[in-house]
Amino acid sequence: SLLAAEAMRAAGLLLAWALLRPAATHQCHLAGPGGVLRFTDTHAEIRVPALHRVPSSLDPLYGLVRRCLDLIQQNPLPTELLRAALNDPGSVRTSQVVQYELGYVVCAAVALLFTVAVPVAGMCFCYCRSRRRCGGRLRAHRRSLGCRRHCLLACLSLTSLVILTSVVCAFVTSQRVKGQMEPGLGAVPATLRTLRQHIANIPQVAPLSRQGVQMVVDQFEVPRQQIISDLGGLSWSVGLSIHAQLKAMTYAALADLQDRAGDLQTSLHHLQILDKTVRALASARAELEPALRERRRRVVALLDDPRCTSCASVLGRAQSLELGADYSKVPSVEKVLKALAGLPRSDFAEMIRQGNGTFNSIPELAVERMAQVIQDLRDEMARMTEKVQSIANSFPLPDYTRPVSEALVKAEDRSQPYLREVERFEQYRWIAGTVLCSIILLILACNVIGMVLGAYGLSKREDPSDYECRGEAGAKFLLVGVGLAFLFSWLLILLVFATFLVGGNIQTLVCRNWVNQEIYKFIDTPGNLPPSMNLTRQLNLRRDSNLSAAYRECKSGAGLWEVLQLDRSYDLDEHLKSPKYTADFQKRLGDFTARLGDVRLLRSEGRQDLETFARSGVDEVDYRRFQEEMKNPVVQTSLPGLARSLEGLQKMQRNSTVAGRLAAEAQALWQMQNSTVQSQEALVAKLGKSVQFLSHLAPHLQERVKTTLATIASVEARLPMQAQQILRQEIGCFTRKELRYFMQYLNWVGQTLREDVASCQPLATALDNGRVILCDRIADPWNAFWFSLGCCTFFLIPNIIFAVRLTKHFRPIRNRLM
């Protein structure tokens, strides 16, 4: 069983060693594969926010106005006319403009006719009133008069309701235009400034204004801090990993050494017991032999006495009373003890404690040995920061973005006077619109008051020819409204036409062609724009590109170097290759070596003790002789059995003298058993334990000691090599982990420079925002304003007619017809 146990222990050591080698080769023990770094969005503050059309309750009105404008202006974008106007303004013929603006010319003619006809009609009406021919009294009463009056009241009420609805829409849209015009006009320079800031912040800038590419480069601080943090724990992690992977093998070897040291101590102890016990047994036998011989003689003589009744049955046992085991015949162990004299000369417990302590101090030793390389790697990180700075220093965008920035500056400067003029004219438009809408409301108030007073007067008048003041007042209110309509109608139609001409052309010439991309096609066509307005050259676009393509590319998130041909002059991927920045870092880690496994498990004096123990001859002693001799009792005949037999005979005797002698002999036998024989039996039992231990140890002693010495030597030899392998493997794992941080940063830099810092998407967003502001937020309510005000203006004509005719019904009839 002991042989099997030792075989299993050796197999366990070999298995642990075999399992540790592949683990050290293929498994990383440093903490994790590396996390995901979080970088700050460095350019969000200079993005152009996208604007969108906001749904409104007035959308049906806006759609109706756009459909009306599509009917008025059905001509497509006048490319020939625009080309001539932009390249040679003097060559533009009036007939071309009239032909394109034919719908507006017709509307202008209608507005002119209205402007002339309504005031003339008003003057004629005034002349007739002065002659008491218009707006007077009815001449005769007819039965159908009430029906006609009700019809006129309903028509005037309906007309007033239409005008009221239109003027409310005019008020609302006028306020919406005013509310959108100011932020819309302010958005133009703001957007241009934002675009210029975006363009200016792309390349590296002054240290006091750390933005753009420089801000992206500064984000290298994120992986740098992470790597420095990891470097702080590298040496301790390496030491712990070496300790964790080698402790099973080392602890097993130390446990085996502790077992052999225990075998040495215990064997020496049992050999000393064995030698001492054998000597004691031999001495005790020599002392017991004469006493036992004398006791046998006396017992035999007593039992052979004729006076002893029934003593013949015990006589044979008494005659065989003699000594049994003779330990003078067993082998001597003096030679073995002499060989082991002075052992152990070394303190195995202290030796094992020191070996264990040295092995357990590997993490601290790793921290000490790797301190210099950790400092060198920190210094290398500082140099790596300078290398990363070269990305910002070599970024070539200023040469490409300068023309764009200059064009934006010119556009911003030139737009300021126009924007101020537009703001001033918008203020005039709002004032005029508000005043005229208020006048329309005043006309509607006159209509309502006139109809209410007139209807009330009619209900109180008993005779149609009677004068009634309230009916007369109602008629006068209606005539005041008519007068106001005649007086201000020409101003209304002028405001309507002016706003219609501006808003309609913005919608049909700009917005409609902006939505269907016709404007971009016009700009893209060579020769349409003069050289001073060549956007492809000013924006430094590719020769095979145009504004439409650039707009689509920018809208999809393309980078500026893709649109501006930067990929031909600056290879961003080449500048972002990891080895360019990490080669020295990798080399320093790859070249580092340190001996971390120099652990002395067994000193030379301890090895000599074990070798002396193995050569001492402990395994050569014939322990079977001891075992065979111990099978013999100390006395062949059992003294207690013989003593009890004598005590039984004593009771059977008639002769008191014989009985007394039998009792005395039995007592002497009991005394010999208790004093001498039992002590020898105790020594024999003690001897048996030592013999048993030594007989089990002896057959395997040589093999165990050799195995232990070989294991200790193997572990001491392999620990440095295995520790070096684990060190290389852990440094490799650390290097791969830190390189992943570099790759995350470089990938983020590439993505950010392409899609954010060096993205031209803000340019496309600015164009889309311009269309939303001009067309959706300003042009739509502007056109709805003139459309609503135009409805009010044209509905004043039937309002005038119905009001004039209704006044006659509120006045007394001249001749009553029975």
JSON list of C-alpha atoms in Angstrom, two decimals, residues 181-182 184-186 188-189 193 411-429:
[
{"chain": "A", "resi": 181, "resn": "MET", "atom": "CA", "xyz": [-37.65, 86.48, -40.08]},
{"chain": "A", "resi": 182, "resn": "GLU", "atom": "CA", "xyz": [-35.47, 87.74, -37.24]},
{"chain": "A", "resi": 184, "resn": "GLY", "atom": "CA", "xyz": [-33.91, 83.29, -39.83]},
{"chain": "A", "resi": 185, "resn": "LEU", "atom": "CA", "xyz": [-31.86, 86.33, -40.80]},
{"chain": "A", "resi": 186, "resn": "GLY", "atom": "CA", "xyz": [-29.70, 85.85, -37.73]},
{"chain": "A", "resi": 188, "resn": "VAL", "atom": "CA", "xyz": [-27.45, 83.21, -41.93]},
{"chain": "A", "resi": 189, "resn": "PRO", "atom": "CA", "xyz": [-24.32, 84.82, -40.40]},
{"chain": "A", "resi": 193, "resn": "ARG", "atom": "CA", "xyz": [-19.63, 81.62, -38.71]},
{"chain": "A", "resi": 411, "resn": "ALA", "atom": "CA", "xyz": [-20.25, 85.58, -47.95]},
{"chain": "A", "resi": 412, "resn": "GLU", "atom": "CA", "xyz": [-20.70, 86.63, -44.33]},
{"chain": "A", "resi": 413, "resn": "ASP", "atom": "CA", "xyz": [-19.41, 90.18, -44.98]},
{"chain": "A", "resi": 414, "resn": "ARG", "atom": "CA", "xyz": [-21.43, 90.67, -48.15]},
{"chain": "A", "resi": 415, "resn": "SER", "atom": "CA", "xyz": [-24.62, 89.30, -46.63]},
{"chain": "A", "resi": 416, "resn": "GLN", "atom": "CA", "xyz": [-24.68, 91.75, -43.74]},
{"chain": "A", "resi": 417, "resn": "PRO", "atom": "CA", "xyz": [-25.93, 94.84, -45.69]},
{"chain": "A", "resi": 418, "resn": "TYR", "atom": "CA", "xyz": [-28.56, 92.81, -47.53]},
{"chain": "A", "resi": 419, "resn": "LEU", "atom": "CA", "xyz": [-29.75, 91.19, -44.34]},
{"chain": "A", "resi": 420, "resn": "ARG", "atom": "CA", "xyz": [-30.09, 94.59, -42.66]},
{"chain": "A", "resi": 421, "resn": "GLU", "atom": "CA", "xyz": [-32.11, 95.87, -45.63]},
{"chain": "A", "resi": 422, "resn": "VAL", "atom": "CA", "xyz": [-34.31, 92.79, -45.57]},
{"chain": "A", "resi": 423, "resn": "GLU", "atom": "CA", "xyz": [-34.87, 93.25, -41.86]},
{"chain": "A", "resi": 424, "resn": "ARG", "atom": "CA", "xyz": [-35.78, 96.92, -42.39]},
{"chain": "A", "resi": 425, "resn": "PHE", "atom": "CA", "xyz": [-38.23, 96.19, -45.21]},
{"chain": "A", "resi": 426, "resn": "GLU", "atom": "CA", "xyz": [-39.74, 93.36, -43.19]},
{"chain": "A", "resi": 427, "resn": "GLN", "atom": "CA", "xyz": [-40.38, 95.85, -40.40]},
{"chain": "A", "resi": 428, "resn": "TYR", "atom": "CA", "xyz": [-42.17, 98.14, -42.90]},
{"chain": "A", "resi": 429, "resn": "ARG", "atom": "CA", "xyz": [-44.15, 95.22, -44.25]}
]
